[in-house]
Tab-separated table of N, CA and C and ligand atoms in Angstrom:
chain	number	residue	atom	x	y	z
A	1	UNK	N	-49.796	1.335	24.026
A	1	UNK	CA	-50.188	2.250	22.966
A	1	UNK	C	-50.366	1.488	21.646
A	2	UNK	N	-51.442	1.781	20.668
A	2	UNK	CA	-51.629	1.524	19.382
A	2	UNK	C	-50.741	0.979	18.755
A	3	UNK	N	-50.179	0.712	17.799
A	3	UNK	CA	-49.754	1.151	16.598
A	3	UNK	C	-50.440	1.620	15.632
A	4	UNK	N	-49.620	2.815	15.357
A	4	UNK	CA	-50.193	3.842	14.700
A	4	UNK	C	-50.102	3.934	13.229
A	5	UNK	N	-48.994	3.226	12.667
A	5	UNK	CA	-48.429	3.452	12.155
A	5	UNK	C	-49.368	2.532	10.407
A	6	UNK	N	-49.564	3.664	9.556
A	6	UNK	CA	-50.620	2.534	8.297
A	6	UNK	C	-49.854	2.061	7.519
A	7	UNK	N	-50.141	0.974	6.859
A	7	UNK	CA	-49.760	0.445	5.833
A	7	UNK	C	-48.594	0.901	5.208
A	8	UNK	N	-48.793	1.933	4.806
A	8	UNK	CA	-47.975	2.855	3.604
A	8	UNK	C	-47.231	3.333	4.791
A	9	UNK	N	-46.745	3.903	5.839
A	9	UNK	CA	-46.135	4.688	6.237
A	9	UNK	C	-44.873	3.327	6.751
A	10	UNK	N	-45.369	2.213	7.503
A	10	UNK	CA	-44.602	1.203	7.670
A	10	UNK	C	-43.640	0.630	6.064
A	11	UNK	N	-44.413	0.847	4.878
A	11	UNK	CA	-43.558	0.303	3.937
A	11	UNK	C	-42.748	1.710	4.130
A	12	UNK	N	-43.145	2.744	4.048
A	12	UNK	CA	-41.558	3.913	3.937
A	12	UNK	C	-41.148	3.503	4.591
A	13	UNK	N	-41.198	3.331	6.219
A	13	UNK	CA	-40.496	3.251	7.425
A	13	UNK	C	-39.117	2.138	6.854
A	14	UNK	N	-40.041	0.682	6.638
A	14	UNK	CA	-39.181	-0.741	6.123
A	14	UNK	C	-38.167	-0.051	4.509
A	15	UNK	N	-38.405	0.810	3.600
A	15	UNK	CA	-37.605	1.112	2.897
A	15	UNK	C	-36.530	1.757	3.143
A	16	UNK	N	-36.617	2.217	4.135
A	16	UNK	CA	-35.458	3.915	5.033
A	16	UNK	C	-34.420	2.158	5.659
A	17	UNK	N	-34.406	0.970	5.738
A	17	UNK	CA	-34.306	0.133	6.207
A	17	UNK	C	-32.681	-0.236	5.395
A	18	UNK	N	-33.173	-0.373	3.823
A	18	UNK	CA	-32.400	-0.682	3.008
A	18	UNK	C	-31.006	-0.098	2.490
A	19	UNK	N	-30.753	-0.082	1.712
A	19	UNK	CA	-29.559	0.404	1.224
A	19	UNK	C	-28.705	1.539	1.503
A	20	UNK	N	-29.415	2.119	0.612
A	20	UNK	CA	-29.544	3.907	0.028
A	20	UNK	C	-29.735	4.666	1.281
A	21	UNK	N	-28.650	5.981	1.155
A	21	UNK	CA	-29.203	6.903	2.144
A	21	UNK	C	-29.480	6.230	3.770
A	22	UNK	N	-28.661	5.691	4.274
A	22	UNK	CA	-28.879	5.175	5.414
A	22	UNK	C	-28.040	5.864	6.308
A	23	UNK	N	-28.538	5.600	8.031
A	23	UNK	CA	-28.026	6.595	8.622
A	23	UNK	C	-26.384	6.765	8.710
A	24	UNK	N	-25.990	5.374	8.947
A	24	UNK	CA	-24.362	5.608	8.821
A	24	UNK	C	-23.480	6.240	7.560
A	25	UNK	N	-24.365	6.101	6.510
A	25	UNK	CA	-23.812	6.830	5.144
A	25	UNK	C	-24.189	8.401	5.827
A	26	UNK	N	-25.260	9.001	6.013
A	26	UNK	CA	-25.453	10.096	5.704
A	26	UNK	C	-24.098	10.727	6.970
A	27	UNK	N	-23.978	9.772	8.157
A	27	UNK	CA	-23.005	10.400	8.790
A	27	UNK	C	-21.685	10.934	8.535
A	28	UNK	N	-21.331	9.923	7.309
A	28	UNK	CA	-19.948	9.703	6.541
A	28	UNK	C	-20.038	10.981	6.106
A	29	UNK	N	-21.077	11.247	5.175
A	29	UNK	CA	-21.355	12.356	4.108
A	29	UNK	C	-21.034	13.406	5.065
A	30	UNK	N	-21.542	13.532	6.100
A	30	UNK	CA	-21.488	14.873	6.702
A	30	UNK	C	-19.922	15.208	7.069
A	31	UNK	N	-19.527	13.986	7.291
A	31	UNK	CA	-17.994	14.350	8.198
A	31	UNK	C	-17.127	14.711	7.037
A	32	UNK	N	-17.387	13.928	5.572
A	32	UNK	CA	-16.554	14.099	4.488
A	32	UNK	C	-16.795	15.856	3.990
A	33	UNK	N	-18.068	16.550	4.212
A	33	UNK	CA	-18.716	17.569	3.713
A	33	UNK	C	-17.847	18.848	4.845
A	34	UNK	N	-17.949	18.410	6.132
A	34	UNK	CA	-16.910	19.481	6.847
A	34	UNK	C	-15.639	19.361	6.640
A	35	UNK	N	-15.179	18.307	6.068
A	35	UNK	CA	-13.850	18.030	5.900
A	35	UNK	C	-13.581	18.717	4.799
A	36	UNK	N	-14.665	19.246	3.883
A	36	UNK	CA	-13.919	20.365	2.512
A	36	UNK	C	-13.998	19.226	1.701
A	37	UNK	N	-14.516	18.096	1.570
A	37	UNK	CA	-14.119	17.064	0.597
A	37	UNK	C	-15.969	17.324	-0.457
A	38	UNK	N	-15.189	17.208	-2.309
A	38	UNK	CA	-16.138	16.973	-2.702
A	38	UNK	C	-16.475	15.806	-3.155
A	39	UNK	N	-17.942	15.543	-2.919
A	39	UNK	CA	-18.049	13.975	-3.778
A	39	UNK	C	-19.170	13.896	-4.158
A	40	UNK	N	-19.525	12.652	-5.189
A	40	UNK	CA	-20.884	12.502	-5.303
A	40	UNK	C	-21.336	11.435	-5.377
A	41	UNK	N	-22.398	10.687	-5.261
A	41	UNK	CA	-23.202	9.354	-4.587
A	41	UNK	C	-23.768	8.873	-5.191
A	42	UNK	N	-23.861	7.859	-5.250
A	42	UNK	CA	-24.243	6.655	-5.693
A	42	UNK	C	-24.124	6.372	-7.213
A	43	UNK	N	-22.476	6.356	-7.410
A	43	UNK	CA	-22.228	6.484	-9.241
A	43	UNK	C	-22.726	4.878	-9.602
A	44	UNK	N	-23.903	4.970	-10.978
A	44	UNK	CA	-24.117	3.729	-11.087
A	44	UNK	C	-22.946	3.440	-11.996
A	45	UNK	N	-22.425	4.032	-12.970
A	45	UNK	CA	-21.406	3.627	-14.014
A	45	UNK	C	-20.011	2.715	-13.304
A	46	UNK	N	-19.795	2.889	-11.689
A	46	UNK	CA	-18.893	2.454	-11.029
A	46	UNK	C	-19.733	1.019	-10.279
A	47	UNK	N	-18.152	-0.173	-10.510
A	47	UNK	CA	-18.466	-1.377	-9.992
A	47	UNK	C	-19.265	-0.888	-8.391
A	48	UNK	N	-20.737	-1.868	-8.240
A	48	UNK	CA	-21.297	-1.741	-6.821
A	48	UNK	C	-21.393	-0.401	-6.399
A	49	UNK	N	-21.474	0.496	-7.288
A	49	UNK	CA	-22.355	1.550	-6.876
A	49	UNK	C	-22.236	2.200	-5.470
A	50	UNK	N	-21.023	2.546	-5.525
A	50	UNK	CA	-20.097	3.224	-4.513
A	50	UNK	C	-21.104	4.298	-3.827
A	51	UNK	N	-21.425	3.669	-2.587
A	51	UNK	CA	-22.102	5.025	-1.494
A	51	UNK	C	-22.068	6.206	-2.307
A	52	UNK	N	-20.150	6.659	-2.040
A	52	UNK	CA	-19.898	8.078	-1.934
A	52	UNK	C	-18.568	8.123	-2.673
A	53	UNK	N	-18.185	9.083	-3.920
A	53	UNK	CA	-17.289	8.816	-4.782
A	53	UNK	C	-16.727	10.402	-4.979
A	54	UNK	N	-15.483	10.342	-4.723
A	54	UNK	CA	-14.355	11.061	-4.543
A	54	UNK	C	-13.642	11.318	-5.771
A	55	UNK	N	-14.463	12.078	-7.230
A	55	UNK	CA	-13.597	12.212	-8.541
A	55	UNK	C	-12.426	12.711	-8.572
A	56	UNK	N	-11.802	13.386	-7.150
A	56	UNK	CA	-10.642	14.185	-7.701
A	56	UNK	C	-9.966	13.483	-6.818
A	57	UNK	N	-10.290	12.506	-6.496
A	57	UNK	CA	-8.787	11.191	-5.891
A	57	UNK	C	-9.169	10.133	-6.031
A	58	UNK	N	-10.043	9.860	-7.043
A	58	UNK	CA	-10.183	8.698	-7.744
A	58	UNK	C	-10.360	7.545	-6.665
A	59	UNK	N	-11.271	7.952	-5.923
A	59	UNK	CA	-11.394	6.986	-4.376
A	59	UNK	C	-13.486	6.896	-4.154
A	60	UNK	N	-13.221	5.643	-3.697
A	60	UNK	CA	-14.613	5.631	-3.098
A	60	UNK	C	-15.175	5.201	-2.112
A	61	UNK	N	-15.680	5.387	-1.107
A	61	UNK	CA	-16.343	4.965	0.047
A	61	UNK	C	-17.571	3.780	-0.234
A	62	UNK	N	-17.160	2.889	0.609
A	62	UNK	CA	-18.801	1.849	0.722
A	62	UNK	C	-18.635	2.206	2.168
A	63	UNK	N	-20.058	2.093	2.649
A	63	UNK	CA	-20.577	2.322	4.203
A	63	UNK	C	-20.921	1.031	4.529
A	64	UNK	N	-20.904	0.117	5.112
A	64	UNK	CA	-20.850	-1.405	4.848
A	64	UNK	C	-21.869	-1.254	6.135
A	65	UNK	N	-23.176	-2.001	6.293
A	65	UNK	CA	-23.789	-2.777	7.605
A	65	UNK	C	-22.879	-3.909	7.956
A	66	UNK	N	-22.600	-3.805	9.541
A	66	UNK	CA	-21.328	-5.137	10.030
A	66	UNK	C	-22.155	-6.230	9.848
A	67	UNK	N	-23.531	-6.473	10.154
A	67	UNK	CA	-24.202	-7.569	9.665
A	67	UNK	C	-24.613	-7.853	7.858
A	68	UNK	N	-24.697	-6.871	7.360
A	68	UNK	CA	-25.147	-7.281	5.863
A	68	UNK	C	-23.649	-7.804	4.900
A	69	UNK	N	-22.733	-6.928	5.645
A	69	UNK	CA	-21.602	-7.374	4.940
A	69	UNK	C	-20.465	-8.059	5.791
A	70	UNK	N	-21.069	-8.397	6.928
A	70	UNK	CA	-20.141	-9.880	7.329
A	70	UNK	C	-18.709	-9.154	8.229
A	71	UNK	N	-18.707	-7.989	8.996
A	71	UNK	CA	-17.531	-7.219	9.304
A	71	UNK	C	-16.605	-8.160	10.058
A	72	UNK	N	-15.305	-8.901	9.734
A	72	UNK	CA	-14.790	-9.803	10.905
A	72	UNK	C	-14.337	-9.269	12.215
A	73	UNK	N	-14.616	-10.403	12.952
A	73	UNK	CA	-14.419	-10.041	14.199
A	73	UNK	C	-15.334	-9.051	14.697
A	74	UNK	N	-16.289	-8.327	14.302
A	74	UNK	CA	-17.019	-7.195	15.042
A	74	UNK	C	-18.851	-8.256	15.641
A	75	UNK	N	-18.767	-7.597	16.918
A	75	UNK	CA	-20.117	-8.187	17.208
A	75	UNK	C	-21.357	-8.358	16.498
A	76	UNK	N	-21.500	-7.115	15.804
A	76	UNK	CA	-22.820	-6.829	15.462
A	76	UNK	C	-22.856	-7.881	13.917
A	77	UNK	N	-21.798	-8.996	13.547
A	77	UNK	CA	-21.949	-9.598	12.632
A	77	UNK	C	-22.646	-10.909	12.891
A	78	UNK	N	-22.404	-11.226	13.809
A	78	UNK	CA	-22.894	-12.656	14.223
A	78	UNK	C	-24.222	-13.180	13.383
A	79	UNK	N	-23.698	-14.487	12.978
A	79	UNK	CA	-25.262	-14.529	12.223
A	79	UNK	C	-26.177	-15.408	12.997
A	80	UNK	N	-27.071	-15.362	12.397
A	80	UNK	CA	-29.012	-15.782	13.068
A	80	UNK	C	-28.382	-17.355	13.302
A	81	UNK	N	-29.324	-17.591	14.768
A	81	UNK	CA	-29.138	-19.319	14.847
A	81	UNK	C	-30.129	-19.643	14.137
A	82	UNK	N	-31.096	-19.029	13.751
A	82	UNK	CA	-32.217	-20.010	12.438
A	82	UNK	C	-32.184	-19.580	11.535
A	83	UNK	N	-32.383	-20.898	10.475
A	83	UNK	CA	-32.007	-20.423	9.417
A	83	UNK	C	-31.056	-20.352	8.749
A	84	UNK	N	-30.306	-21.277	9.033
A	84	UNK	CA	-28.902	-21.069	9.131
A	84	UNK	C	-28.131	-21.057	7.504
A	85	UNK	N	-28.500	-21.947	6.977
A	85	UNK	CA	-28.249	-22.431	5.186
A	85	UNK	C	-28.713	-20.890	4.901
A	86	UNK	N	-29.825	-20.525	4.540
A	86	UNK	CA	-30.343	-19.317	4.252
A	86	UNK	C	-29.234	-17.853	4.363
A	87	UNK	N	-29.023	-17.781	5.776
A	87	UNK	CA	-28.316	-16.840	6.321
A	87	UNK	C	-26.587	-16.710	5.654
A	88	UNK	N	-26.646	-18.193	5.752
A	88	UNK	CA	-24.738	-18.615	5.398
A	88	UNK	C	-24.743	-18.256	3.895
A	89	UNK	N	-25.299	-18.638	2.994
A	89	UNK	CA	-25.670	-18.354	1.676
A	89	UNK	C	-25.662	-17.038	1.289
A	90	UNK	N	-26.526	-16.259	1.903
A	90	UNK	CA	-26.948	-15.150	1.755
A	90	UNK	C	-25.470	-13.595	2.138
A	91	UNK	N	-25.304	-14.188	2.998
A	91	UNK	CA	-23.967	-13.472	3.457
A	91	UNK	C	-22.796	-13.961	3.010
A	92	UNK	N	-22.891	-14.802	2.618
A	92	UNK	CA	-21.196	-15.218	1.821
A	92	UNK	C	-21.876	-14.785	0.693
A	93	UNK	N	-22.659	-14.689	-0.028
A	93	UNK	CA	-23.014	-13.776	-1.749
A	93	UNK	C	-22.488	-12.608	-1.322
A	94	UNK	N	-23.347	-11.744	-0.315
A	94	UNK	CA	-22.828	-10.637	-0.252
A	94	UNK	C	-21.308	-10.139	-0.344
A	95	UNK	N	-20.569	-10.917	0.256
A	95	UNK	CA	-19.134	-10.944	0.487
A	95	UNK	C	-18.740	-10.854	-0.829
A	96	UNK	N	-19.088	-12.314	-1.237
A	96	UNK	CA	-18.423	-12.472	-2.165
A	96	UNK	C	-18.278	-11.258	-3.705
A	97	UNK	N	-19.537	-10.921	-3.793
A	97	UNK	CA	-20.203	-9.674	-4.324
A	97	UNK	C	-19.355	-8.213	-3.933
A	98	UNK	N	-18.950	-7.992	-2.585
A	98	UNK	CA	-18.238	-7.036	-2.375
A	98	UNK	C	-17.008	-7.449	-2.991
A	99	UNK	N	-16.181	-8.287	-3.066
A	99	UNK	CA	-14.999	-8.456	-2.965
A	99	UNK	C	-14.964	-8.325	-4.605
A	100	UNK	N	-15.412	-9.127	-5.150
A	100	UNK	CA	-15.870	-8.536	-6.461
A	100	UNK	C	-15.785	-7.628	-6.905
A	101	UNK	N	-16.144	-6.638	-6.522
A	101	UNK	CA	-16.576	-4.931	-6.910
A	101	UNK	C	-15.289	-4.179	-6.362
A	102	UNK	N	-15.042	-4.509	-5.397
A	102	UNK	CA	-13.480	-3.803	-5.125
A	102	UNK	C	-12.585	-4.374	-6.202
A	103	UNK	N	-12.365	-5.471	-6.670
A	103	UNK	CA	-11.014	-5.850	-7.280
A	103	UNK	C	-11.420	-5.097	-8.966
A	104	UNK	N	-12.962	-5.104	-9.345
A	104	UNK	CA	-13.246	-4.332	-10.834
A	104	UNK	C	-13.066	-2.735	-10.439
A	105	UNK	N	-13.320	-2.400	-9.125
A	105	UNK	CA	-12.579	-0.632	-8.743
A	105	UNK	C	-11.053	-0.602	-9.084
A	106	UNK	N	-10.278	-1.457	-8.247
A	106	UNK	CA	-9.185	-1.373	-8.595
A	106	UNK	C	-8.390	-1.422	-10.070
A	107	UNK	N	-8.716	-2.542	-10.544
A	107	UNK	CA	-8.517	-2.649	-12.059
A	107	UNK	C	-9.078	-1.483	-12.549
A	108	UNK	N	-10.043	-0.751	-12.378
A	108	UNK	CA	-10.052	0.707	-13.299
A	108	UNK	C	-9.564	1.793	-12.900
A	109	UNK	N	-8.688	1.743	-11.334
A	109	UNK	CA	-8.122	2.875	-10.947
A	109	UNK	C	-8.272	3.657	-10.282
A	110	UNK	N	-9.491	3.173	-9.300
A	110	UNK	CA	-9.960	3.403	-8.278
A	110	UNK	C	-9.622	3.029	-7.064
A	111	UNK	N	-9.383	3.678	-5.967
A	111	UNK	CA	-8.785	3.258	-4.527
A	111	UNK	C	-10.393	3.665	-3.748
A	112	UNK	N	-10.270	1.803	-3.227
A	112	UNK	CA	-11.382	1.769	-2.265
A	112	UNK	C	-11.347	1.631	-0.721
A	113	UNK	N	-12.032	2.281	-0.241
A	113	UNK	CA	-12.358	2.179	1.343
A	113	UNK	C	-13.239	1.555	1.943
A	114	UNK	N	-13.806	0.636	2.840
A	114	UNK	CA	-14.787	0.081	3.508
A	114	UNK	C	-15.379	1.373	5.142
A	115	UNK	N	-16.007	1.636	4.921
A	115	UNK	CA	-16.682	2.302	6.401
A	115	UNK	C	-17.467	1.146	6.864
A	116	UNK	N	-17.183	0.828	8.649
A	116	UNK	CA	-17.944	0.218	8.802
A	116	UNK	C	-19.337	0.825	9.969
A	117	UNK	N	-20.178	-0.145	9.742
A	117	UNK	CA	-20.971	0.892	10.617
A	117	UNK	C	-20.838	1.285	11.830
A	118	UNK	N	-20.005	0.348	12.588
A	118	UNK	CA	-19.798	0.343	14.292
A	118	UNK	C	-18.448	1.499	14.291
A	119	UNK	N	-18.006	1.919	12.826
A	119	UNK	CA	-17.018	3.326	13.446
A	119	UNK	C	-17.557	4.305	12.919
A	120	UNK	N	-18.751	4.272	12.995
A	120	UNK	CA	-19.370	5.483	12.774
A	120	UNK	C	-19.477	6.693	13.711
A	121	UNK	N	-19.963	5.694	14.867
A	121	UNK	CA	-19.862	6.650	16.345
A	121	UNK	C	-19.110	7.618	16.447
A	122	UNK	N	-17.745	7.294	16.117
A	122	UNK	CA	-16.848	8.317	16.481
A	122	UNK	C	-16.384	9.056	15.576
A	123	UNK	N	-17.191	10.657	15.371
A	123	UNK	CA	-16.786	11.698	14.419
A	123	UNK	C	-15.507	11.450	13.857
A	124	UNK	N	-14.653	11.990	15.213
A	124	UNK	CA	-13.364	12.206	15.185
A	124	UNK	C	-12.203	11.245	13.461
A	125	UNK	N	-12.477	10.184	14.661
A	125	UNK	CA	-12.233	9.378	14.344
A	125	UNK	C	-12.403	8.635	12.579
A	126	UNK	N	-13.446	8.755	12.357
A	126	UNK	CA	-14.288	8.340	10.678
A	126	UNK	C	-13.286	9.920	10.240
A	127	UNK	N	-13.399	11.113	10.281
A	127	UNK	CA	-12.727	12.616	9.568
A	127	UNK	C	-11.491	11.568	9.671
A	128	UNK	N	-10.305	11.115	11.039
A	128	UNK	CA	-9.291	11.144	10.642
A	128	UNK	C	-8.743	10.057	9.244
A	129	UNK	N	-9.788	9.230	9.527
A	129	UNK	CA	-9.888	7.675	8.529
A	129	UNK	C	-9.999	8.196	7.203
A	130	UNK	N	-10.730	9.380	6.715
A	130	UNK	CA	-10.792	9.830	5.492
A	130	UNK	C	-10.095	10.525	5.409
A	131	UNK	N	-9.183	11.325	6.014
A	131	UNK	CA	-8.148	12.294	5.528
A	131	UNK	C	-6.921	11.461	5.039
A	132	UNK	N	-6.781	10.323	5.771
A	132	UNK	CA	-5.578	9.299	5.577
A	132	UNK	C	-6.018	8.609	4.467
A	133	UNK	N	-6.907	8.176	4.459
A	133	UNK	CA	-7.231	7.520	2.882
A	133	UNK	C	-7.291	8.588	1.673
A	134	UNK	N	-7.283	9.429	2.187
A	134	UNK	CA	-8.029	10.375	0.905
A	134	UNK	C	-6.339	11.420	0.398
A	135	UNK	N	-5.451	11.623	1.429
A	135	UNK	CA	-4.160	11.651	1.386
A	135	UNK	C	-3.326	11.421	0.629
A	136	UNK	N	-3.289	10.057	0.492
A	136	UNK	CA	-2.281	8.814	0.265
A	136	UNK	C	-2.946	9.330	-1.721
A	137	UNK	N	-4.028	9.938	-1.836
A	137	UNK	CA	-4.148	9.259	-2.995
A	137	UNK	C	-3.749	10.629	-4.041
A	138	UNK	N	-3.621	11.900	-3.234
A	138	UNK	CA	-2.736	13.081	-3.663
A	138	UNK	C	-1.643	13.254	-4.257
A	139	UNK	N	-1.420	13.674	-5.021
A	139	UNK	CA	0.236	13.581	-6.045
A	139	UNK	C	1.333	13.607	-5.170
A	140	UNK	N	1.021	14.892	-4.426
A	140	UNK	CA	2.300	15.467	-3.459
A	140	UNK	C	3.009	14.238	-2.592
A	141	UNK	N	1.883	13.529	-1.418
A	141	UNK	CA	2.164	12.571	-0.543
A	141	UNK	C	2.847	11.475	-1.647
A	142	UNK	N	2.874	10.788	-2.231
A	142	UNK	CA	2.916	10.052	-3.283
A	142	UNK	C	4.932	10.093	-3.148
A	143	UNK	N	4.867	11.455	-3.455
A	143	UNK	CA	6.580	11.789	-2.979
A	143	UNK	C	7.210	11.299	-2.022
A	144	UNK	N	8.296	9.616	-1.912
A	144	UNK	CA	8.816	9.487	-1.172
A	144	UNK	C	9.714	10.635	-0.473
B	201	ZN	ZN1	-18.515	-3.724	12.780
């Protein structure tokens, strides 16, 4: 079959690719949205521009790609055999860049979370990960 697909519709296609609004975020969103949780996305005023931001527990979600942001130990990180300088460079910025942005969250009082994309799969599982993070950051629990 063809490709069908023109010019312009392949650059949307390659943009839906990037960052923003990607499928493992929007999954997060949904599970955080049945969970009764409110939040709102993509605060630029906050270090790295937190996915999904939690004002009333002062918490924020990044949805991390296991390959863009280097997930250890998970398969889907492995990097490219070509190219290698390029690749190594490129992904240790990123890192380094995340790690960055969490420690300027923290210093302002923010409690951060990493989602990664390979636990996305499991509904269950991502709801119970945010109730426990999102918990801990409640006055009450706080009470030894
Ligand atoms: Zn992973």
């Amino acid at each position: 079959m063809a490709d069908r697909l023109t010019e312009k519709q392949r650059s949307i296609l390659m943009s839906r690719v990037r960052t923003k609004h990607t499928a493992p975020e929007l999954t997060v969103r949904s599970v955080a949205h049945r969970a009764g949780y409110r939040f709102s996305l993509h605060r630029k005023d906050l270090p790295g521009t937190p996915d999904i931001v939690f004002p009333r527990f002062t918490s924020v979600v990044f949805v991390h790609g296991c390959f863009w942001h280097q997930h250890k130990g998970c398969s889907k990180s492995t990097q490219p055999a070509t190219r290698k300088k390029f690749w190594t460079a490129k992904l240790s910025r990123n890192m380094s860049r995340d790690a960055e942005n969490r420690k300027k969250l923290h210093k302002i009082g923010w409690r951060v979370l990493v989602i990664w994309e390979c636990e996305i799969r499991n509904r269950e599982m991502l709801a119970e990960k945010l109730k426990r993070f999102l918990d801990k950051s409640t006055p009450s629990s706080r009470v030894r």
